[in-house]
């Protein structure tokens, strides 16, 4: 109907043509034709400027920015959101929540955590003032920032409140985003079973694959991700495709270390590097760091080095400071710092290993399956750079972890 209206409307009737164009953009978006929607929203912005309809121009900016963001066109999206802010000025309008939220997500992906925090907090304050649903998205982003600082309890508390609010408001999309962030938080603390329960939703395929990786089921994760990419690579947002490729690279590296994992990583990096993506890699933690080390001689040495530096900074932020060797009564230089800190769950299991408990006994004590305990053991050994339990105990004492 919008297209038909545009055929019959006079060219000089800018106000009505602008509204019709906006409706046409929404129609393309709901049909999944993101390219057509982007083109139409661009026309809406031009028409709205011409007829002086500032709010329609802002709404079109937000819609276009969101599409660009989903398509991993982060630099374009940042400029589009910035244009919306210029039009809004200092007025506390409801749509400003969405603008600040979009900028917060982009700043987060660029690993500009201070900038992301500023925009997320502005979005949250405006959302609370004006009772906008964008506040749920701001909560998710603020929780991710808390996770980057290893403040997992605070992050989970914020996400629990956001989940209850999304349920009350019947915000299905908001609940999915919140659940994905909860899975990330639970995996970061080693709560794999709780994460698995959340990731059972069929609309969370990437979270499900991430959990499978965490449970040591790399082949199953690869099969899940292959199905996702085969079915939705052409239609899913590029940002989701990027994350699927990165998870699949980790899966391939875990069950069959070969050039296939590096090839998958290179495909992901080809999408990520032009847009300056960082957190998509950093949030995957130690396994991604180890895979990136293998790619240092690949075709993107500068980007790889930048990502590894960001990951090292992240690990230094979340890892407890190790006491100097002299404090432990050892000669300087004998204690090597850990590249990847142990999670709370891994420290708990390491403590039980040091007490001499078997894997079966550990599982019974902490309510984990035997396979999950073995997976945690392997992660602990990898992080401590050891091969067996006796070496893990000695290394833990060397680092004063217990």
CSV table of C-alpha atoms in Angstrom, one decimal:
chain,number,residue,atom,x,y,z
A,1,UNK,CA,0.0,0.0,0.0
A,2,UNK,CA,2.9,2.4,0.8
A,3,UNK,CA,4.4,1.7,-2.7
A,4,UNK,CA,1.0,2.3,-4.3
A,5,UNK,CA,0.6,5.6,-2.4
A,6,UNK,CA,4.0,6.8,-3.6
A,7,UNK,CA,2.9,6.1,-7.2
A,8,UNK,CA,-0.1,8.3,-6.9
A,9,UNK,CA,1.1,11.0,-4.5
A,10,UNK,CA,2.2,14.3,-6.1
A,11,UNK,CA,6.0,14.8,-6.0
A,12,UNK,CA,5.6,18.1,-4.1
A,13,UNK,CA,3.6,16.6,-1.3
A,14,UNK,CA,6.7,16.0,0.7
A,15,UNK,CA,5.1,15.5,4.1
A,16,UNK,CA,2.8,12.6,3.1
A,17,UNK,CA,5.4,11.1,0.8
A,18,UNK,CA,7.9,11.1,3.7
A,19,UNK,CA,5.4,9.1,5.8
A,20,UNK,CA,4.7,6.7,3.0
A,21,UNK,CA,8.4,6.1,2.5
A,22,UNK,CA,8.8,5.4,6.2
A,23,UNK,CA,6.0,2.8,6.0
A,24,UNK,CA,7.6,1.3,3.0
A,25,UNK,CA,10.9,1.0,4.8
A,26,UNK,CA,9.2,-0.8,7.7
A,27,UNK,CA,7.5,-3.2,5.3
A,28,UNK,CA,10.9,-4.1,3.7
A,29,UNK,CA,12.4,-4.6,7.1
A,30,UNK,CA,9.7,-7.0,8.3
A,31,UNK,CA,10.1,-8.9,5.0
A,32,UNK,CA,13.8,-9.3,5.8
A,33,UNK,CA,14.9,-7.2,2.8
A,34,UNK,CA,17.5,-5.2,4.7
A,35,UNK,CA,19.1,-3.7,1.6
A,36,UNK,CA,15.8,-2.3,0.3
A,37,UNK,CA,15.0,-1.1,3.8
A,38,UNK,CA,18.3,0.7,4.1
A,39,UNK,CA,17.8,2.5,0.8
A,40,UNK,CA,14.3,3.6,1.7
A,41,UNK,CA,15.3,4.9,5.1
A,42,UNK,CA,18.0,6.9,3.5
A,43,UNK,CA,15.4,8.5,1.2
A,44,UNK,CA,13.2,9.1,4.2
A,45,UNK,CA,16.0,11.1,5.9
A,46,UNK,CA,16.5,13.2,2.8
A,47,UNK,CA,12.7,13.9,2.4
A,48,UNK,CA,12.3,14.6,6.1
A,49,UNK,CA,15.1,17.1,6.1
A,50,UNK,CA,13.5,18.8,3.0
A,51,UNK,CA,10.1,19.2,4.6
A,52,UNK,CA,11.4,20.0,8.1
A,53,UNK,CA,10.0,16.9,9.8
A,54,UNK,CA,12.8,16.5,12.3
A,55,UNK,CA,11.3,13.6,14.3
A,56,UNK,CA,10.7,11.4,11.2
A,57,UNK,CA,14.3,12.1,10.2
A,58,UNK,CA,15.4,10.9,13.6
A,59,UNK,CA,13.2,7.8,13.5
A,60,UNK,CA,14.7,7.0,10.1
A,61,UNK,CA,18.2,7.5,11.4
A,62,UNK,CA,17.6,5.1,14.2
A,63,UNK,CA,16.1,2.4,11.9
A,64,UNK,CA,18.9,2.8,9.4
A,65,UNK,CA,21.6,2.8,12.2
A,66,UNK,CA,20.1,-0.4,13.6
A,67,UNK,CA,20.2,-2.1,10.2
A,68,UNK,CA,23.8,-1.0,9.6
A,69,UNK,CA,24.7,-2.2,13.0
A,70,UNK,CA,23.2,-5.6,12.4
A,71,UNK,CA,25.0,-5.8,9.1
A,72,UNK,CA,28.3,-5.1,10.9
A,73,UNK,CA,28.7,-1.7,9.2
A,74,UNK,CA,29.7,-0.2,12.5
A,75,UNK,CA,31.4,3.0,11.2
A,76,UNK,CA,28.3,3.8,9.1
A,77,UNK,CA,26.0,3.1,12.0
A,78,UNK,CA,28.0,5.3,14.4
A,79,UNK,CA,27.7,8.2,11.9
A,80,UNK,CA,24.0,7.6,11.4
A,81,UNK,CA,23.3,7.5,15.2
A,82,UNK,CA,25.5,10.6,15.6
A,83,UNK,CA,23.3,12.4,13.0
A,84,UNK,CA,20.2,11.5,15.0
A,85,UNK,CA,21.8,13.0,18.1
A,86,UNK,CA,22.6,16.2,16.3
A,87,UNK,CA,18.9,16.5,15.3
A,88,UNK,CA,17.6,15.8,18.8
A,89,UNK,CA,19.8,18.2,20.6
A,90,UNK,CA,19.6,18.2,24.4
A,91,UNK,CA,15.9,17.3,24.5
A,92,UNK,CA,15.1,14.2,26.7
A,93,UNK,CA,13.1,12.6,24.0
A,94,UNK,CA,12.2,8.9,24.2
A,95,UNK,CA,14.0,8.0,20.9
A,96,UNK,CA,17.3,9.3,22.3
A,97,UNK,CA,17.3,6.1,24.5
A,98,UNK,CA,17.7,4.0,21.3
A,99,UNK,CA,20.3,6.3,19.8
A,100,UNK,CA,22.5,6.2,22.9
A,101,UNK,CA,22.0,2.4,23.2
A,102,UNK,CA,23.1,1.9,19.6
A,103,UNK,CA,26.2,4.0,20.2
A,104,UNK,CA,26.9,2.1,23.4
A,105,UNK,CA,26.8,-1.3,21.6
A,106,UNK,CA,29.2,0.0,18.9
A,107,UNK,CA,31.6,1.5,21.5
A,108,UNK,CA,31.5,-1.8,23.4
A,109,UNK,CA,32.4,-3.8,20.2
A,110,UNK,CA,35.3,-1.4,19.6
A,111,UNK,CA,36.4,-2.1,23.2
A,112,UNK,CA,35.9,1.5,24.2
A,113,UNK,CA,34.4,0.6,27.5
A,114,UNK,CA,34.4,4.1,29.0
A,115,UNK,CA,32.5,5.4,25.9
A,116,UNK,CA,30.2,2.5,26.0
A,117,UNK,CA,29.4,3.1,29.7
A,118,UNK,CA,28.6,6.8,29.1
A,119,UNK,CA,26.1,6.0,26.3
A,120,UNK,CA,24.6,3.0,28.1
A,121,UNK,CA,24.1,5.0,31.3
A,122,UNK,CA,22.5,7.8,29.4
A,123,UNK,CA,20.2,5.4,27.7
A,124,UNK,CA,19.3,3.8,31.0
A,125,UNK,CA,18.6,7.1,32.7
A,126,UNK,CA,16.4,8.3,29.8
A,127,UNK,CA,14.6,5.0,29.7
A,128,UNK,CA,13.8,5.2,33.4
A,129,UNK,CA,12.6,8.8,33.1
A,130,UNK,CA,10.4,8.2,30.0
A,131,UNK,CA,9.5,4.5,30.7
A,132,UNK,CA,11.1,3.2,27.4
A,133,UNK,CA,11.8,-0.4,26.6
A,134,UNK,CA,15.3,0.6,25.5
A,135,UNK,CA,16.2,0.4,29.2
A,136,UNK,CA,16.3,-3.4,28.9
A,137,UNK,CA,19.0,-3.2,26.2
A,138,UNK,CA,21.0,-0.7,28.3
A,139,UNK,CA,20.9,-3.2,31.2
A,140,UNK,CA,22.3,-5.9,28.9
A,141,UNK,CA,25.1,-3.7,27.8
A,142,UNK,CA,25.9,-2.5,31.3
A,143,UNK,CA,26.0,-6.2,32.4
A,144,UNK,CA,28.4,-7.0,29.7
A,145,UNK,CA,30.6,-4.1,30.8
A,146,UNK,CA,30.5,-5.5,34.4
A,147,UNK,CA,31.5,-8.9,33.0
A,148,UNK,CA,34.5,-7.4,31.3
A,149,UNK,CA,35.5,-6.2,34.8
A,150,UNK,CA,34.9,-9.7,36.3
A,151,UNK,CA,32.0,-8.3,38.3
A,152,UNK,CA,29.9,-11.4,37.6
A,153,UNK,CA,27.6,-11.2,40.6
A,154,UNK,CA,26.6,-7.6,39.8
A,155,UNK,CA,26.1,-8.5,36.2
A,156,UNK,CA,23.9,-11.5,37.0
A,157,UNK,CA,21.9,-9.4,39.5
A,158,UNK,CA,21.3,-6.7,36.8
A,159,UNK,CA,20.3,-9.3,34.2
A,160,UNK,CA,17.9,-11.0,36.6
A,161,UNK,CA,16.1,-7.7,37.2
A,162,UNK,CA,16.1,-7.0,33.5
A,163,UNK,CA,14.6,-10.5,32.8
A,164,UNK,CA,11.8,-9.9,35.2
A,165,UNK,CA,11.0,-6.6,33.6
A,166,UNK,CA,11.1,-8.1,30.1
A,167,UNK,CA,8.7,-10.8,31.3
A,168,UNK,CA,6.3,-8.2,32.7
A,169,UNK,CA,6.4,-6.1,29.5
A,170,UNK,CA,6.1,-9.2,27.3
A,171,UNK,CA,9.3,-8.2,25.5
A,172,UNK,CA,10.3,-11.5,23.7
A,173,UNK,CA,13.2,-10.0,21.9
A,174,UNK,CA,14.5,-8.4,25.0
A,175,UNK,CA,14.3,-11.7,26.9
A,176,UNK,CA,16.4,-13.4,24.3
A,177,UNK,CA,19.2,-10.8,24.5
A,178,UNK,CA,19.1,-11.0,28.3
A,179,UNK,CA,19.2,-14.8,28.2
A,180,UNK,CA,22.3,-14.7,25.9
A,181,UNK,CA,24.1,-12.3,28.3
A,182,UNK,CA,23.1,-14.6,31.2
A,183,UNK,CA,24.7,-17.6,29.4
A,184,UNK,CA,27.9,-15.6,28.9
A,185,UNK,CA,27.9,-14.6,32.6
A,186,UNK,CA,27.3,-18.2,33.8
A,187,UNK,CA,30.0,-19.6,31.5
A,188,UNK,CA,32.4,-17.0,32.8
A,189,UNK,CA,31.8,-18.2,36.3
A,190,UNK,CA,32.0,-21.9,35.3
A,191,UNK,CA,28.3,-22.5,35.9
A,192,UNK,CA,27.9,-24.7,32.8
A,193,UNK,CA,24.8,-26.6,33.8
A,194,UNK,CA,22.9,-23.4,34.6
A,195,UNK,CA,24.0,-21.9,31.3
A,196,UNK,CA,22.9,-25.0,29.4
A,197,UNK,CA,19.4,-24.8,30.9
A,198,UNK,CA,19.1,-21.2,29.7
A,199,UNK,CA,20.5,-22.0,26.2
A,200,UNK,CA,17.9,-24.7,25.5
A,201,UNK,CA,15.7,-22.1,23.7
A,202,UNK,CA,15.9,-22.9,20.0
A,203,UNK,CA,16.0,-19.2,19.3
A,204,UNK,CA,19.4,-19.1,21.0
A,205,UNK,CA,21.5,-21.3,18.7
A,206,UNK,CA,24.8,-19.4,19.3
A,207,UNK,CA,24.4,-19.5,23.0
A,208,UNK,CA,23.7,-23.3,22.7
A,209,UNK,CA,26.8,-23.8,20.7
A,210,UNK,CA,28.9,-21.8,23.2
A,211,UNK,CA,27.6,-24.1,26.0
A,212,UNK,CA,28.4,-27.2,24.0
A,213,UNK,CA,32.0,-25.9,23.7
A,214,UNK,CA,32.1,-25.2,27.4
A,215,UNK,CA,31.0,-28.8,28.1
A,216,UNK,CA,33.8,-30.2,25.9
A,217,UNK,CA,31.3,-31.2,23.1
A,218,UNK,CA,33.2,-29.5,20.3
A,219,UNK,CA,32.0,-31.8,17.6
A,220,UNK,CA,28.4,-31.2,18.5
A,221,UNK,CA,29.0,-27.5,18.7
A,222,UNK,CA,30.5,-27.6,15.2
A,223,UNK,CA,27.5,-29.5,13.8
A,224,UNK,CA,25.1,-26.9,15.5
A,225,UNK,CA,27.1,-24.0,14.0
A,226,UNK,CA,27.3,-25.6,10.6
A,227,UNK,CA,23.5,-26.0,10.5
A,228,UNK,CA,23.1,-22.4,11.6
A,229,UNK,CA,25.5,-21.0,8.9
A,230,UNK,CA,24.1,-23.3,6.2
A,231,UNK,CA,20.5,-22.2,6.9
A,232,UNK,CA,20.9,-18.5,7.8
A,233,UNK,CA,24.2,-17.2,6.5
A,234,UNK,CA,22.4,-15.3,3.7
A,235,UNK,CA,19.7,-13.9,5.9
A,236,UNK,CA,21.0,-13.6,9.4
A,237,UNK,CA,22.6,-10.3,10.5
A,238,UNK,CA,26.3,-10.1,9.7
A,239,UNK,CA,27.0,-9.6,13.4
A,240,UNK,CA,25.5,-13.0,14.2
A,241,UNK,CA,27.4,-14.6,11.3
A,242,UNK,CA,30.6,-13.2,12.6
A,243,UNK,CA,30.0,-14.7,16.1
A,244,UNK,CA,29.0,-18.1,14.6
A,245,UNK,CA,32.2,-18.2,12.6
A,246,UNK,CA,34.3,-17.4,15.6
A,247,UNK,CA,32.6,-20.1,17.7
A,248,UNK,CA,33.0,-22.6,14.9
A,249,UNK,CA,36.7,-21.8,14.6
A,250,UNK,CA,37.0,-22.6,18.3
A,251,UNK,CA,35.0,-25.8,17.8
A,252,UNK,CA,37.2,-26.9,15.0
A,253,UNK,CA,40.4,-26.1,16.9
A,254,UNK,CA,39.1,-28.1,19.9
A,255,UNK,CA,38.1,-31.4,18.3
A,256,UNK,CA,40.5,-31.5,15.3
A,257,UNK,CA,43.3,-28.9,15.5
A,258,UNK,CA,44.2,-28.2,11.8
A,259,UNK,CA,44.2,-25.6,9.1
A,260,UNK,CA,40.4,-25.7,9.0
A,261,UNK,CA,40.2,-23.8,12.3
A,262,UNK,CA,42.6,-21.1,11.1
A,263,UNK,CA,40.7,-20.8,7.8
A,264,UNK,CA,37.4,-20.3,9.7
A,265,UNK,CA,39.1,-17.7,11.9
A,266,UNK,CA,40.5,-15.9,8.8
A,267,UNK,CA,36.9,-15.8,7.3
A,268,UNK,CA,35.7,-14.2,10.5
A,269,UNK,CA,38.6,-11.7,10.6
A,270,UNK,CA,37.9,-10.6,7.1
A,271,UNK,CA,34.5,-9.5,8.2
A,272,UNK,CA,35.7,-8.1,11.5
A,273,UNK,CA,38.8,-6.1,10.7
A,274,UNK,CA,37.3,-3.4,8.4
A,275,UNK,CA,34.8,-2.5,11.2
A,276,UNK,CA,37.3,-2.6,14.1
A,277,UNK,CA,35.6,-5.4,15.9
A,278,UNK,CA,37.3,-6.4,19.1
A,279,UNK,CA,34.9,-7.7,21.8
A,280,UNK,CA,33.5,-10.4,19.5
A,281,UNK,CA,36.9,-12.0,20.0
A,282,UNK,CA,37.8,-10.9,23.5
A,283,UNK,CA,34.5,-12.1,25.1
A,284,UNK,CA,35.4,-15.7,24.0
A,285,UNK,CA,38.3,-15.7,26.5
A,286,UNK,CA,41.3,-18.0,26.7
A,287,UNK,CA,40.4,-20.4,23.9
A,288,UNK,CA,40.2,-17.6,21.4
A,289,UNK,CA,43.5,-16.2,22.7
A,290,UNK,CA,45.2,-19.5,22.1
A,291,UNK,CA,43.7,-19.7,18.6
A,292,UNK,CA,44.9,-16.2,17.8
A,293,UNK,CA,48.4,-17.1,18.9
A,294,UNK,CA,48.4,-19.7,16.1
A,295,UNK,CA,47.3,-17.0,13.6
A,296,UNK,CA,50.2,-14.6,14.4
A,297,UNK,CA,51.9,-15.6,11.2
A,298,UNK,CA,48.7,-15.4,9.1
A,299,UNK,CA,47.6,-12.8,6.6
A,300,UNK,CA,46.5,-10.2,9.2
A,301,UNK,CA,49.4,-9.8,11.6
A,302,UNK,CA,48.6,-6.2,12.7
A,303,UNK,CA,45.0,-7.0,13.5
A,304,UNK,CA,45.9,-10.2,15.2
A,305,UNK,CA,48.5,-8.4,17.4
A,306,UNK,CA,45.9,-5.8,18.3
A,307,UNK,CA,43.4,-8.4,19.3
A,308,UNK,CA,45.9,-10.3,21.4
A,309,UNK,CA,46.9,-7.0,23.1
A,310,UNK,CA,43.2,-6.3,23.9
A,311,UNK,CA,42.8,-9.8,25.3
A,312,UNK,CA,46.0,-9.5,27.4
A,313,UNK,CA,44.7,-6.2,28.8
A,314,UNK,CA,41.4,-7.9,29.6
A,315,UNK,CA,43.0,-10.8,31.3
A,316,UNK,CA,45.2,-8.4,33.3
A,317,UNK,CA,42.0,-6.5,34.4
A,318,UNK,CA,40.1,-9.6,35.6
A,319,UNK,CA,43.1,-11.6,37.0
A,320,UNK,CA,44.0,-11.1,40.6
A,321,UNK,CA,47.5,-9.7,41.0
A,322,UNK,CA,50.0,-12.4,41.7
A,323,UNK,CA,52.3,-11.7,44.7
A,324,UNK,CA,55.9,-11.0,43.8
A,325,UNK,CA,58.2,-14.0,43.9
A,326,UNK,CA,60.1,-12.6,46.9
A,327,UNK,CA,56.9,-12.6,49.0
A,328,UNK,CA,56.6,-16.4,48.4
A,329,UNK,CA,60.2,-16.9,49.4
A,330,UNK,CA,61.3,-17.8,45.9
A,331,UNK,CA,64.0,-16.3,43.7
A,332,UNK,CA,62.9,-13.6,41.3
A,333,UNK,CA,61.7,-14.9,37.9
A,334,UNK,CA,60.8,-18.5,39.0
A,335,UNK,CA,57.0,-17.8,39.0
A,336,UNK,CA,55.4,-17.3,35.6
A,337,UNK,CA,52.2,-15.3,35.5
A,338,UNK,CA,49.1,-17.0,34.1
A,339,UNK,CA,48.0,-15.8,30.7
A,340,UNK,CA,44.4,-16.8,31.4
A,341,UNK,CA,43.0,-16.7,35.0
A,342,UNK,CA,41.0,-19.5,36.5
A,343,UNK,CA,37.3,-19.0,36.9
A,344,UNK,CA,35.7,-19.3,40.3
A,345,UNK,CA,34.4,-22.8,39.4
A,346,UNK,CA,37.9,-23.9,38.2
A,347,UNK,CA,39.5,-22.6,41.5
A,348,UNK,CA,36.9,-24.6,43.4
A,349,UNK,CA,37.7,-27.8,41.5
A,350,UNK,CA,41.5,-27.1,41.7
A,351,UNK,CA,41.1,-26.9,45.5
A,352,UNK,CA,39.4,-30.3,45.6
A,353,UNK,CA,42.1,-31.8,43.4
A,354,UNK,CA,44.6,-30.5,45.8
A,355,UNK,CA,42.7,-32.3,48.6
A,356,UNK,CA,43.1,-35.6,46.7
A,357,UNK,CA,39.5,-36.1,45.6
A,358,UNK,CA,38.8,-38.2,42.5
A,359,UNK,CA,36.9,-36.8,39.5
A,360,UNK,CA,33.8,-38.8,40.6
A,361,UNK,CA,34.1,-37.4,44.2
A,362,UNK,CA,34.5,-33.8,42.9
A,363,UNK,CA,31.4,-34.2,40.7
A,364,UNK,CA,29.3,-35.4,43.6
A,365,UNK,CA,30.5,-32.6,45.9
A,366,UNK,CA,29.9,-29.7,43.4
A,367,UNK,CA,26.9,-31.4,41.6
A,368,UNK,CA,28.6,-31.7,38.2
A,369,UNK,CA,28.6,-34.6,35.7
A,370,UNK,CA,31.9,-36.6,35.4
A,371,UNK,CA,32.4,-35.3,31.8
A,372,UNK,CA,32.0,-31.7,33.0
A,373,UNK,CA,34.5,-32.3,35.8
A,374,UNK,CA,37.0,-33.7,33.2
A,375,UNK,CA,36.4,-30.8,30.9
A,376,UNK,CA,37.1,-28.4,33.8
A,377,UNK,CA,40.3,-30.4,34.6
A,378,UNK,CA,41.6,-30.0,31.1
A,379,UNK,CA,40.9,-26.3,31.1
A,380,UNK,CA,42.8,-26.0,34.5
A,381,UNK,CA,45.7,-28.0,33.1
A,382,UNK,CA,45.8,-25.8,30.0
A,383,UNK,CA,45.8,-22.6,32.0
A,384,UNK,CA,48.4,-23.8,34.4
A,385,UNK,CA,50.5,-25.2,31.5
A,386,UNK,CA,50.7,-28.7,33.1
A,387,UNK,CA,49.9,-32.3,32.0
A,388,UNK,CA,48.7,-34.1,35.2
A,389,UNK,CA,47.2,-33.6,38.6
A,390,UNK,CA,50.5,-33.6,40.6
A,391,UNK,CA,51.9,-30.9,38.4
A,392,UNK,CA,48.7,-28.8,38.7
A,393,UNK,CA,49.0,-29.0,42.5
A,394,UNK,CA,52.6,-27.9,42.5
A,395,UNK,CA,51.9,-25.1,40.0
A,396,UNK,CA,48.9,-23.9,42.1
A,397,UNK,CA,51.1,-23.7,45.2
A,398,UNK,CA,53.8,-21.9,43.1
A,399,UNK,CA,51.3,-19.3,42.1
A,400,UNK,CA,49.7,-19.0,45.6
A,401,UNK,CA,46.3,-19.9,44.1
A,402,UNK,CA,45.3,-21.9,47.2
